[in-house]
mmCIF file of C-alpha atoms and ligand atoms in Angstrom:
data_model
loop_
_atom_site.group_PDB
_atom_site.id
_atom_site.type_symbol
_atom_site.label_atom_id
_atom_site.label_comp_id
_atom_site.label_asym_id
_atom_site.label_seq_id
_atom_site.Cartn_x
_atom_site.Cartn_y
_atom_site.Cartn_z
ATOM 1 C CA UNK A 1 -33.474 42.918 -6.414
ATOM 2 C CA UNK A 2 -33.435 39.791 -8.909
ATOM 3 C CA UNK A 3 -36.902 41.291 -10.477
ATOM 4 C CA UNK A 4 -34.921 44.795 -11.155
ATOM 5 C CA UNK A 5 -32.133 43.482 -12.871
ATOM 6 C CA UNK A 6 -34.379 41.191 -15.197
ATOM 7 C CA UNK A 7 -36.983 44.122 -15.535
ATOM 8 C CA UNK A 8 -33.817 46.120 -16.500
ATOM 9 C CA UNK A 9 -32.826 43.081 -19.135
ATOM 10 C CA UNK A 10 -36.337 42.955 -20.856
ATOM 11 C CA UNK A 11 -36.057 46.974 -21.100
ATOM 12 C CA UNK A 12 -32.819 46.598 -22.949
ATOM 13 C CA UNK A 13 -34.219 43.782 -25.594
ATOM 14 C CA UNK A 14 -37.580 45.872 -25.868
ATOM 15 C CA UNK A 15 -35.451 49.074 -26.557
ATOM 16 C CA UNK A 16 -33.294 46.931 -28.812
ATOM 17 C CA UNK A 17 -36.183 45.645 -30.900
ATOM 18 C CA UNK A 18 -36.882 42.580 -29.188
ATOM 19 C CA UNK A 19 -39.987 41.184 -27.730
ATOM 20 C CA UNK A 20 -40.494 40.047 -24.630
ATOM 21 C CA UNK A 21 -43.197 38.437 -22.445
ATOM 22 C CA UNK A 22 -44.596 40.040 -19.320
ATOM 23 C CA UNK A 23 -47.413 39.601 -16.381
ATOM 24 C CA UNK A 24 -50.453 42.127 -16.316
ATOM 25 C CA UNK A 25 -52.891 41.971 -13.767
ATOM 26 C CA UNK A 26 -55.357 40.233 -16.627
ATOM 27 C CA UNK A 27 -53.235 38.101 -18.648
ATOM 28 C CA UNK A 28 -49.631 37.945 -20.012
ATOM 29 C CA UNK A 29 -48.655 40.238 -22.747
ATOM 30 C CA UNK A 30 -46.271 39.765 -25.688
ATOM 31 C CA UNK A 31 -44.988 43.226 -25.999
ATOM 32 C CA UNK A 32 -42.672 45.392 -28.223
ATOM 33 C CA UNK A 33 -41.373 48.766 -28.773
ATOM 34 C CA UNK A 34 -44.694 50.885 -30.165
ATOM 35 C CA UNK A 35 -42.784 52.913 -31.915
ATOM 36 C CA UNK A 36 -40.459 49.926 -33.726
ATOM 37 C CA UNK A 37 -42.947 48.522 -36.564
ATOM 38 C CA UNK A 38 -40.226 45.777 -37.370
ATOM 39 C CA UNK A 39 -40.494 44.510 -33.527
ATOM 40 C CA UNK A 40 -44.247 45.034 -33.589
ATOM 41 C CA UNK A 41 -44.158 42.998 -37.009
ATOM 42 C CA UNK A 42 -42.249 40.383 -35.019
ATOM 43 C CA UNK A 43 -45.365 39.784 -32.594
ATOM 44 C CA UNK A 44 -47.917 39.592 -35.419
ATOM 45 C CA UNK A 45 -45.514 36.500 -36.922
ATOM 46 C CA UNK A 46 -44.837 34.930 -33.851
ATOM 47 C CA UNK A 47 -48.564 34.654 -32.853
ATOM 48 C CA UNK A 48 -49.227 34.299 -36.313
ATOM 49 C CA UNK A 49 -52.054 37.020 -35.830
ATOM 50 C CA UNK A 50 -53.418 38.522 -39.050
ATOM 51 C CA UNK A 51 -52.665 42.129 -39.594
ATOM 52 C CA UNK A 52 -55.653 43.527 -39.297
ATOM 53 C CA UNK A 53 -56.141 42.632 -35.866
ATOM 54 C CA UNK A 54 -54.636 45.806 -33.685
ATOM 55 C CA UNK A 55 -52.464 45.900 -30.290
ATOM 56 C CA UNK A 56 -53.372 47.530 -27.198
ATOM 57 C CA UNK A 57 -50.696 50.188 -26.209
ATOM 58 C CA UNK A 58 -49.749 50.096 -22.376
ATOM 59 C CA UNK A 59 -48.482 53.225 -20.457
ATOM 60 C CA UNK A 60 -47.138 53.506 -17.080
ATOM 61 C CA UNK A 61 -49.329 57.068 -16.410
ATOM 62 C CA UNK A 62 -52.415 58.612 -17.296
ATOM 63 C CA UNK A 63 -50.731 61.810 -18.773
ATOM 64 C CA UNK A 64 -48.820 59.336 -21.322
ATOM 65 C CA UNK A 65 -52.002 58.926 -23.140
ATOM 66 C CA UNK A 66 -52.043 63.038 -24.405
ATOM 67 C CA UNK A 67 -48.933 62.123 -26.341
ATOM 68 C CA UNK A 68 -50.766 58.957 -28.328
ATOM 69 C CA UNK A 69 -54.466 60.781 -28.893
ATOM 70 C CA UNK A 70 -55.548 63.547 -30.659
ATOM 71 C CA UNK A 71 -58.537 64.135 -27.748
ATOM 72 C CA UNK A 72 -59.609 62.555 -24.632
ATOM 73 C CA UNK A 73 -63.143 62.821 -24.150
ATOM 74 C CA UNK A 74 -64.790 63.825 -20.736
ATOM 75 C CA UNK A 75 -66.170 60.259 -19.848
ATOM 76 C CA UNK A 76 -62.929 59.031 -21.161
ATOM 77 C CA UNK A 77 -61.628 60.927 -18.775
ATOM 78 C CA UNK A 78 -63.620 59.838 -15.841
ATOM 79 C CA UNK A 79 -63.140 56.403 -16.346
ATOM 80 C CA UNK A 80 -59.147 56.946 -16.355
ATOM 81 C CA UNK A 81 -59.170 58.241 -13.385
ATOM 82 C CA UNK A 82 -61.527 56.075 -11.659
ATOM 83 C CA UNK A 83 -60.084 52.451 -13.032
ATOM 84 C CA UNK A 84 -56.321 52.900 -13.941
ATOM 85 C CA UNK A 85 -54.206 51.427 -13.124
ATOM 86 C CA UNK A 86 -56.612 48.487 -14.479
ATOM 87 C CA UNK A 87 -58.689 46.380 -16.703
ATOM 88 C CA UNK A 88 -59.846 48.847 -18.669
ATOM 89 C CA UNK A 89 -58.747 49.948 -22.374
ATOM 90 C CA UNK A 90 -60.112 53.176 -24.045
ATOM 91 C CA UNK A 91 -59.989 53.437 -28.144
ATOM 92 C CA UNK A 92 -59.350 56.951 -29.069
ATOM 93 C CA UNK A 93 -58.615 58.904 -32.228
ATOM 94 C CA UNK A 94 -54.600 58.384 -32.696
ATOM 95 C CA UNK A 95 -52.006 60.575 -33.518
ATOM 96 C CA UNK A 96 -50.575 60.512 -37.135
ATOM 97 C CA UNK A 97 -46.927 59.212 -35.329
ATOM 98 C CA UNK A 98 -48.553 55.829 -34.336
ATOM 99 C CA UNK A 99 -47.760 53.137 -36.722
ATOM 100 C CA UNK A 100 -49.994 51.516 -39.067
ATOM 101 C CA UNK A 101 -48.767 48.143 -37.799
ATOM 102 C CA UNK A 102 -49.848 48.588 -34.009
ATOM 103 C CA UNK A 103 -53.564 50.221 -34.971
ATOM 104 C CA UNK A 104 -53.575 47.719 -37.975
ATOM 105 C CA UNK A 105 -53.941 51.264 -40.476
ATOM 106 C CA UNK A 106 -57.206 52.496 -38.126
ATOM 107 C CA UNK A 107 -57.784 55.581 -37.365
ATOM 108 C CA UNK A 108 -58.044 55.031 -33.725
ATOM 109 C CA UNK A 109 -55.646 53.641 -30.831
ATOM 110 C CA UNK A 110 -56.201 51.029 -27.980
ATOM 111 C CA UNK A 111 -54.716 52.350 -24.725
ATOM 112 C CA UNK A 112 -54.467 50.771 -21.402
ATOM 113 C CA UNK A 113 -52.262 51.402 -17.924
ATOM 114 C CA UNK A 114 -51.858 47.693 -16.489
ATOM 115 C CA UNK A 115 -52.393 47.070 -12.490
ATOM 116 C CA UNK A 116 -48.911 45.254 -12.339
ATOM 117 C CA UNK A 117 -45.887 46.376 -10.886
ATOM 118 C CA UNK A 118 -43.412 44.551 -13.152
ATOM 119 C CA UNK A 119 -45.537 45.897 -16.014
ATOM 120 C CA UNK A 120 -45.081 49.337 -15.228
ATOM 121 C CA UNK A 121 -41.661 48.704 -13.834
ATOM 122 C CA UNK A 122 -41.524 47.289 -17.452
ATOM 123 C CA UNK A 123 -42.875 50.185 -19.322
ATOM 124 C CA UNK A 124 -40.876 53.101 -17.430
ATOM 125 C CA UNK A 125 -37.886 51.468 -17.721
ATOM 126 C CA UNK A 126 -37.847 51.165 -21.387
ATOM 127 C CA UNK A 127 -39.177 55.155 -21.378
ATOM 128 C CA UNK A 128 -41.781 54.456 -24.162
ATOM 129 C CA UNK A 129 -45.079 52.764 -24.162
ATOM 130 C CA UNK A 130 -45.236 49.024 -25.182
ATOM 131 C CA UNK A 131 -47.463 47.658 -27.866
ATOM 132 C CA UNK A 132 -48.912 44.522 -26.671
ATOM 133 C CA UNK A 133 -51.698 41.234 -27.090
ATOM 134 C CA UNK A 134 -51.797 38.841 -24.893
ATOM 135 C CA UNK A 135 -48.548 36.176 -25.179
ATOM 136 C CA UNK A 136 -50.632 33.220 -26.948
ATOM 137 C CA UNK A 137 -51.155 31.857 -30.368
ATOM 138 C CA UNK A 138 -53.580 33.697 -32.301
ATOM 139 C CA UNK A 139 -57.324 32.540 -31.282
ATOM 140 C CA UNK A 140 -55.846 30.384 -28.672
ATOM 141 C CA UNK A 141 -56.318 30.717 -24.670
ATOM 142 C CA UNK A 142 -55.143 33.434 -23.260
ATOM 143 C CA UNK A 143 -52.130 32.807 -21.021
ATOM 144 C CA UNK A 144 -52.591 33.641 -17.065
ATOM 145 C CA UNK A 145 -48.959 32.218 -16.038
ATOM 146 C CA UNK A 146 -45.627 32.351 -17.057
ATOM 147 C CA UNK A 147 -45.489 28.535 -17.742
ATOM 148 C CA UNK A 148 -48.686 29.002 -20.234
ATOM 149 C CA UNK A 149 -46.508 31.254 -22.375
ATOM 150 C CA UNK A 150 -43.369 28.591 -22.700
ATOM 151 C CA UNK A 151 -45.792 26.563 -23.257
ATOM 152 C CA UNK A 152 -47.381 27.861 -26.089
ATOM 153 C CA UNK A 153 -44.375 30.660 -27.557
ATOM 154 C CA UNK A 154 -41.149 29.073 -25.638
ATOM 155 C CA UNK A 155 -38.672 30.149 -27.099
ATOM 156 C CA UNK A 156 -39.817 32.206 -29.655
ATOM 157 C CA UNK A 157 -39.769 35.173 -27.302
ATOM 158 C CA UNK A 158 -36.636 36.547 -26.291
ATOM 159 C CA UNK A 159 -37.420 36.694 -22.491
ATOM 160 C CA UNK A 160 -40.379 35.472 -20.449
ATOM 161 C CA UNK A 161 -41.356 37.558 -17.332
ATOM 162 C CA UNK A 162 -42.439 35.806 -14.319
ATOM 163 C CA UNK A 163 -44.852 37.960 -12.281
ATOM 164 C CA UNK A 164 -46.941 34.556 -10.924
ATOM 165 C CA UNK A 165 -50.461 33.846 -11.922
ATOM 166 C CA UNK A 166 -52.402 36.918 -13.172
ATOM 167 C CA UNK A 167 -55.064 38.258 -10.373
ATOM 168 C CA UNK A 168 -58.143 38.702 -12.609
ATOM 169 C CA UNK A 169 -57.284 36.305 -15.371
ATOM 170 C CA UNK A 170 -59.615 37.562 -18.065
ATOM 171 C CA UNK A 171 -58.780 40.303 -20.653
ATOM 172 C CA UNK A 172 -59.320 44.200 -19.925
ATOM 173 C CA UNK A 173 -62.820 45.407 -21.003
ATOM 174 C CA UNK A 174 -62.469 47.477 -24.104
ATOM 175 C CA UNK A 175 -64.746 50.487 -24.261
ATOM 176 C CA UNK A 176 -64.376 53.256 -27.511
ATOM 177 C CA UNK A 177 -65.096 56.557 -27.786
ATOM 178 C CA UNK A 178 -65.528 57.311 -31.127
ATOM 179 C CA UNK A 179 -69.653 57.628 -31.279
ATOM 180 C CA UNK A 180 -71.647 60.068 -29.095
ATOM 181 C CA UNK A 181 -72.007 57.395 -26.771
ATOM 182 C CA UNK A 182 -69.122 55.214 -25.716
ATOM 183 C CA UNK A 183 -69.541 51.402 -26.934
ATOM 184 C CA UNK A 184 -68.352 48.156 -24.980
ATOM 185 C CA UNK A 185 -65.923 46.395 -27.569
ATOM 186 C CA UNK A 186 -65.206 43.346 -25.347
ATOM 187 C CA UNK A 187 -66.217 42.666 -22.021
ATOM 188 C CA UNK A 188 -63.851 42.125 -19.305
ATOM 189 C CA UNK A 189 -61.843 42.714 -16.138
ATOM 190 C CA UNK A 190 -64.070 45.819 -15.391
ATOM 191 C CA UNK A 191 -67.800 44.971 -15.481
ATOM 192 C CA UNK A 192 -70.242 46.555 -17.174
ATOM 193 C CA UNK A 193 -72.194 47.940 -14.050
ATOM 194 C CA UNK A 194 -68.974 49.431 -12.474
ATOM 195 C CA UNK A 195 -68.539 51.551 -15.826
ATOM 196 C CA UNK A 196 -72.365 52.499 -16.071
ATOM 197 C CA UNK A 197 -72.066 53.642 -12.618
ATOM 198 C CA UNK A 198 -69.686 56.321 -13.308
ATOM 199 C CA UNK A 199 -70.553 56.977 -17.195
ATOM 200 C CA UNK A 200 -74.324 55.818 -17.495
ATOM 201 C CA UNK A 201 -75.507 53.643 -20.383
ATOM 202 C CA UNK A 202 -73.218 52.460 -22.433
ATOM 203 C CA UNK A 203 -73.875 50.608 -26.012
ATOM 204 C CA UNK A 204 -73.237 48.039 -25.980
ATOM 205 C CA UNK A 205 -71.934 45.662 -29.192
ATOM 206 C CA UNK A 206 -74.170 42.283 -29.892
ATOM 207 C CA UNK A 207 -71.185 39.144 -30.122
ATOM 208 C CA UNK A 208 -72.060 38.514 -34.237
ATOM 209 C CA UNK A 209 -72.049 42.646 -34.722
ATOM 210 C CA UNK A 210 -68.794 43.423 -33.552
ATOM 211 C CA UNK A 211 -66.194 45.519 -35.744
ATOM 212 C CA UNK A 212 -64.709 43.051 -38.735
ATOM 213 C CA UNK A 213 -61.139 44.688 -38.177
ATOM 214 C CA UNK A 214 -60.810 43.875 -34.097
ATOM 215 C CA UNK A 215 -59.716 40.363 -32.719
ATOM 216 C CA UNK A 216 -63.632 40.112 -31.769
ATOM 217 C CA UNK A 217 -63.978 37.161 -34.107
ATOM 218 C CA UNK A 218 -66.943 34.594 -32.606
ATOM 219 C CA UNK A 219 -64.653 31.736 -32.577
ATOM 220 C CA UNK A 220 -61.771 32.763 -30.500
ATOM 221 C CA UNK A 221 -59.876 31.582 -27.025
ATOM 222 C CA UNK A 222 -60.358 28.046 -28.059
ATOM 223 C CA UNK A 223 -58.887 25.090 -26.530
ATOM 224 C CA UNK A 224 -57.723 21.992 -28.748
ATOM 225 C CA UNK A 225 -60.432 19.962 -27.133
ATOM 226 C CA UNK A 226 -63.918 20.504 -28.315
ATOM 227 C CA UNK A 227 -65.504 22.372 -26.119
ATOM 228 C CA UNK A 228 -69.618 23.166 -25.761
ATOM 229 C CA UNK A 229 -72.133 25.559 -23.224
ATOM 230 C CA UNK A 230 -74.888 23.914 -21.328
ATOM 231 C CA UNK A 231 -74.684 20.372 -23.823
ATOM 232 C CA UNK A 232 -77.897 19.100 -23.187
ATOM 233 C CA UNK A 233 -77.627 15.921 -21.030
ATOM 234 C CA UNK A 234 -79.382 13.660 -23.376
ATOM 235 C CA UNK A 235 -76.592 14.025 -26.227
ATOM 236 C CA UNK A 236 -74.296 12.584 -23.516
ATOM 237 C CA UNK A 237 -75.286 9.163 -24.304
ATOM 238 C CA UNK A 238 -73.372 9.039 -27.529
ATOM 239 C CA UNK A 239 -70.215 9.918 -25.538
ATOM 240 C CA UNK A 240 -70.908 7.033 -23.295
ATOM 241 C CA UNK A 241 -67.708 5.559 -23.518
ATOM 242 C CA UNK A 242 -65.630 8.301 -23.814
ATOM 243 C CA UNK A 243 -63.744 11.268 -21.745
ATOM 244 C CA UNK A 244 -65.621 13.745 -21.121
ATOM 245 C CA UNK A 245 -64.359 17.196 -18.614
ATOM 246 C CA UNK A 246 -66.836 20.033 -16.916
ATOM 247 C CA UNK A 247 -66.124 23.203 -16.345
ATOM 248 C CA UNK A 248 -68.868 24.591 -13.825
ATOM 249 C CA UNK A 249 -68.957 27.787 -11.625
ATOM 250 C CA UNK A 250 -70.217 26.051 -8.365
ATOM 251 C CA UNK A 251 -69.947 22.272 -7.702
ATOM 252 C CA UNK A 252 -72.125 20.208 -10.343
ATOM 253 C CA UNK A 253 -75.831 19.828 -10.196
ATOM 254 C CA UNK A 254 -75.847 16.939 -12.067
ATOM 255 C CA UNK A 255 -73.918 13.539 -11.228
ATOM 256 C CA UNK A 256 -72.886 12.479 -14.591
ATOM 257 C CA UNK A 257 -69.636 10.336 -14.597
ATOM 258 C CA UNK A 258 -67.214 13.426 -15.907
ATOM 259 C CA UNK A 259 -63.389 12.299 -16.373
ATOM 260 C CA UNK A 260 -62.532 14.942 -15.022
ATOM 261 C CA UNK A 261 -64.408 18.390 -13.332
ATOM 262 C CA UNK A 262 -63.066 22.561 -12.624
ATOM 263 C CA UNK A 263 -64.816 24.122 -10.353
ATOM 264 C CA UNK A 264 -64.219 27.669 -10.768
ATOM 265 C CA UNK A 265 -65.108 29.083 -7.611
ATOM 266 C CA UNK A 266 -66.336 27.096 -4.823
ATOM 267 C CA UNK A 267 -68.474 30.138 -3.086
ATOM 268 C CA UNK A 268 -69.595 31.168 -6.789
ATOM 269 C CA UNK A 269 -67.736 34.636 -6.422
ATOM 270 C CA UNK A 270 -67.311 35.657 -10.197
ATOM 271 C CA UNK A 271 -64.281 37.365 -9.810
ATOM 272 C CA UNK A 272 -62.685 34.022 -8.402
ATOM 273 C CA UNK A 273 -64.156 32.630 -11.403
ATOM 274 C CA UNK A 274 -62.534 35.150 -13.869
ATOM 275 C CA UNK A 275 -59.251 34.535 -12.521
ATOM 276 C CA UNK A 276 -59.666 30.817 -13.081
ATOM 277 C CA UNK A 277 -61.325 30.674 -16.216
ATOM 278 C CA UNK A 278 -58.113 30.275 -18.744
ATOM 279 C CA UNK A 279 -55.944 27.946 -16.224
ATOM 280 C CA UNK A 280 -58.919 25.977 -15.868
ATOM 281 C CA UNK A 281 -59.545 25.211 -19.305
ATOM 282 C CA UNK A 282 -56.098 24.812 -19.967
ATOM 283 C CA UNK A 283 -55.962 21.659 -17.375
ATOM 284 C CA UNK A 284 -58.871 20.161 -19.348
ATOM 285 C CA UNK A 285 -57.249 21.046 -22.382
ATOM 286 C CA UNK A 286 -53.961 18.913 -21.406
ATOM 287 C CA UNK A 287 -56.056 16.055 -20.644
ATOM 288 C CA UNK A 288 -56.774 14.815 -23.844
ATOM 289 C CA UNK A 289 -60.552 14.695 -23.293
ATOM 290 C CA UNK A 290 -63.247 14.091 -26.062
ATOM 291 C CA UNK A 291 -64.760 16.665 -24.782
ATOM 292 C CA UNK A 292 -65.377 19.791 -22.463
ATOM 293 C CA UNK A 293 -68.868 20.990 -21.241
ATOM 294 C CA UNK A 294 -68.937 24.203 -19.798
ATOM 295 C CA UNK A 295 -71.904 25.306 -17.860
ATOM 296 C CA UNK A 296 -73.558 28.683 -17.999
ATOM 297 C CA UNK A 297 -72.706 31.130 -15.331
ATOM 298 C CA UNK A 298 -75.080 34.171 -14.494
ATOM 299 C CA UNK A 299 -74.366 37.025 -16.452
ATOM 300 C CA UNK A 300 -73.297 39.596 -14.185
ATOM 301 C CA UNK A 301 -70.426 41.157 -13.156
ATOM 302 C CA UNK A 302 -67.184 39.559 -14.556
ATOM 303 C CA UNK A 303 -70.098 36.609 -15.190
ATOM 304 C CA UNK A 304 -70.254 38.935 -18.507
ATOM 305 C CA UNK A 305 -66.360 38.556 -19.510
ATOM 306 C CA UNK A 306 -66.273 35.038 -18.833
ATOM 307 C CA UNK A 307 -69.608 33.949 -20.673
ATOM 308 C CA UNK A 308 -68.333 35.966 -23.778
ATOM 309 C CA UNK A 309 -64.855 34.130 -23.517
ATOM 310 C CA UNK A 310 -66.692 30.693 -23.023
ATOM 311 C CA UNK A 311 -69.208 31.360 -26.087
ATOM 312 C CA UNK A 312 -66.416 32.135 -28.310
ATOM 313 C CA UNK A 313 -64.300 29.587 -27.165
ATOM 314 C CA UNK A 314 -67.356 26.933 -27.998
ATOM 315 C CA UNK A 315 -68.666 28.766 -31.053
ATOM 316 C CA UNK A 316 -68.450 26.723 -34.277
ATOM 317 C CA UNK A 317 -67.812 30.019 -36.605
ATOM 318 C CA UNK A 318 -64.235 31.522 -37.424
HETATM 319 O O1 TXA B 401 -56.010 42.689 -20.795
HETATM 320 C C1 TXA B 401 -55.663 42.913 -21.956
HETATM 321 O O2 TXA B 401 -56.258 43.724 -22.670
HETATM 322 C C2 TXA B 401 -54.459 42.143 -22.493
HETATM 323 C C3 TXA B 401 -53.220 42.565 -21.719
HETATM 324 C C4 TXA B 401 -51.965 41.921 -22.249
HETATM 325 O O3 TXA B 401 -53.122 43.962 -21.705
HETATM 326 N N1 TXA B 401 -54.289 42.364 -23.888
HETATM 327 C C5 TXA B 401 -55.103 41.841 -24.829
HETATM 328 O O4 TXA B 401 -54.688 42.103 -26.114
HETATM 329 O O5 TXA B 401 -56.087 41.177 -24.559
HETATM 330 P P1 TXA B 401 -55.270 41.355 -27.379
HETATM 331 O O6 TXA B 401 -54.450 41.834 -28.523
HETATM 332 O O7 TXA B 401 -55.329 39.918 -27.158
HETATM 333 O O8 TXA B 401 -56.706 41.969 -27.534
HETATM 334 C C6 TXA B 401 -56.813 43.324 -27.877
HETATM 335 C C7 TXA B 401 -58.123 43.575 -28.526
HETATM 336 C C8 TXA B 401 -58.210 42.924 -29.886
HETATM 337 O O9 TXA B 401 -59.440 42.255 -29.976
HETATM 338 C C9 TXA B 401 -58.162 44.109 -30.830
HETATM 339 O O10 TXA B 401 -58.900 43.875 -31.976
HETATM 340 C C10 TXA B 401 -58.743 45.222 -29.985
HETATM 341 O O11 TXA B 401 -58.216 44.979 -28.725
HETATM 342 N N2 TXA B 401 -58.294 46.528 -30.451
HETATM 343 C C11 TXA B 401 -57.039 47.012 -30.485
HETATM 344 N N3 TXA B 401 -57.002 48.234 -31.055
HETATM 345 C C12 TXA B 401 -58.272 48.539 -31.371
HETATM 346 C C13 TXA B 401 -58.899 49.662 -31.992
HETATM 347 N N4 TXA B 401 -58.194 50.698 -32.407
HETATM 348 N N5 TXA B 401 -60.234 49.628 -32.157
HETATM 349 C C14 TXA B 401 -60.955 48.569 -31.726
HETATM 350 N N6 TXA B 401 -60.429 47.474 -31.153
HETATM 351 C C15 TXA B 401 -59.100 47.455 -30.985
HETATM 352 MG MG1 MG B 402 -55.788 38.052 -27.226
#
């Protein structure tokens, strides 16, 4: 009863211009009125995001998406039906009534329907899809609970939803459909094989190849703390005397002093993993550490999203 009459508060600031925070089964968004560019603007300042970095538009039903799109095509299609409500966001050709400001002037649109019932809830009561990335500073972790976004926006928002930790805790794969074949943008809460499976091959975009324009930039989700993959054990030595954390899937193979150690699933389930990864890091992060090792994970499965976030999060580029 508590969660309508909030939901039914955030609807009234979204439809009022506002912005307001909100759970999705991945991560939390920081969403606004799609079809408000000043509220949308609001977002890009707040997470001090540059401009040419697009939003993902969230509906609360599939047929929503005919209104944004000029054509959904057949695998499109398939994978709508099969995966939302979910992780998964398609980029289409947009409709001229889109603003510039959410697709960052492309010609195409990011669309998603969340897996979260305040989310829809969200979304139908403000009768208009919401134009949202995730609730953090710009190339910072994403944020998996409502405490990571006061953390990191507080009160710049105008209302934080609390929907609990988010269940898969990594960001919705991104597939487009622009070429003959549909290309994976960004890995994520949908693997790879589940959307082969249904589609067949896929292309699939190499890390340093990526579209300028998207938020795919290698160095991105990165904590304060220096962070590195698979540091090789010798280079320890110089950081003898200092703090050192490890993020590993399974319990450590090696039995390095480590200030401090996240195991991200205990059974090595990946999904587990996924829905650690960003709360984990975080806890490092707050720790003050010299430094954060991160060990490889296989990549497979969600292994894929979280391996992308973790090279990006370690990579040295901008
Ligand atoms: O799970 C998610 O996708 C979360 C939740 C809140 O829905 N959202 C999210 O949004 O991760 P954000 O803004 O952090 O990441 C969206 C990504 C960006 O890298 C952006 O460049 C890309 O989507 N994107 C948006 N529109 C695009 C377009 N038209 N073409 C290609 N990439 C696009
Ligand atoms: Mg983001």
């Amino acid at each position: 009863m508590r969660d309508k009459e909030t939901i039914h508060q955030a609807a009234e600031i979204i439809k009022k211009g506002g912005i307001v925070a909100f759970p999705t089964e991945t991560v939390y968004g920081l969403g606004a009125d799609t079809f408000n560019p000043l509220a949308v603007a609001r977002i890009f300042e707040v997470k001090r995001r540059p401009y040419f970095d697009p939003l993902i538009i969230h509906v609360a039903n599939p047929v929503d998406v005919k209104k944004l799109v000029k054509e959904i095509p057949p695998n499109a299609k398939k994978l709508i039906e099969r995966f939302w409500p979910g992780p998964l966001t398609v980029v289409l050709l947009k409709k001229e009534d889109i603003p510039d400001i959410v697709t960052a002037g492309l010609p195409t649109v990011a669309i998603r329907m969340p897996n979260h019932s305040m989310a829809l809830a969200l979304i139908k009561e403000c009768k208009r899809p919401i134009a949202a990335p995730s609730a953090n500073p710009f190339g910072y972790l994403s944020p998996t609970t409502a405490e990571h976004v006061r953390e990191q926006l507080g009160d710049q928002v105008d209302l934080i939803l609390d929907g609990g930790p988010c269940p898969v805790g990594v960001e919705s794969t991104i597939l487009s459909f622009l070429e003959e074949k549909p290309r994976l943008l960004r890995p994520g809460g949908v693997s790879l094989e589940e959307i082969e499976s249904i589609i067949g091959k896929v292309e699939i975009s190499p890390i340093e190849d990526r579209p300028s324009a998207p938020g795919m930039l290698p160095k991105h989700y990165a904590p304060r703390t220096p962070i590195v993959l698979d540091w090789n054990v010798k280079n320890l030595d110089r950081y003898e005397d200092k703090n050192i954390g490890l993020l590993v899937l399974q319990e450590p193979k090696n039995n390095l002093k480590f200030h401090s150690i996240e195991v991200l699933s205990a059974n090595g389930d990946l999904r587990e993993a996924a829905a650690n990864l960003f709360a984990a890091i975080q806890r490092l992060d707050a720790l003050n550490l010299d430094l954060i090792v991160a060990e490889s994970i296989p990549e497979v499965g969600l292994g894929r999203a979280i391996m992308d976030r973790l090279r990006r999060a370690t990579s040295k580029g901008e």
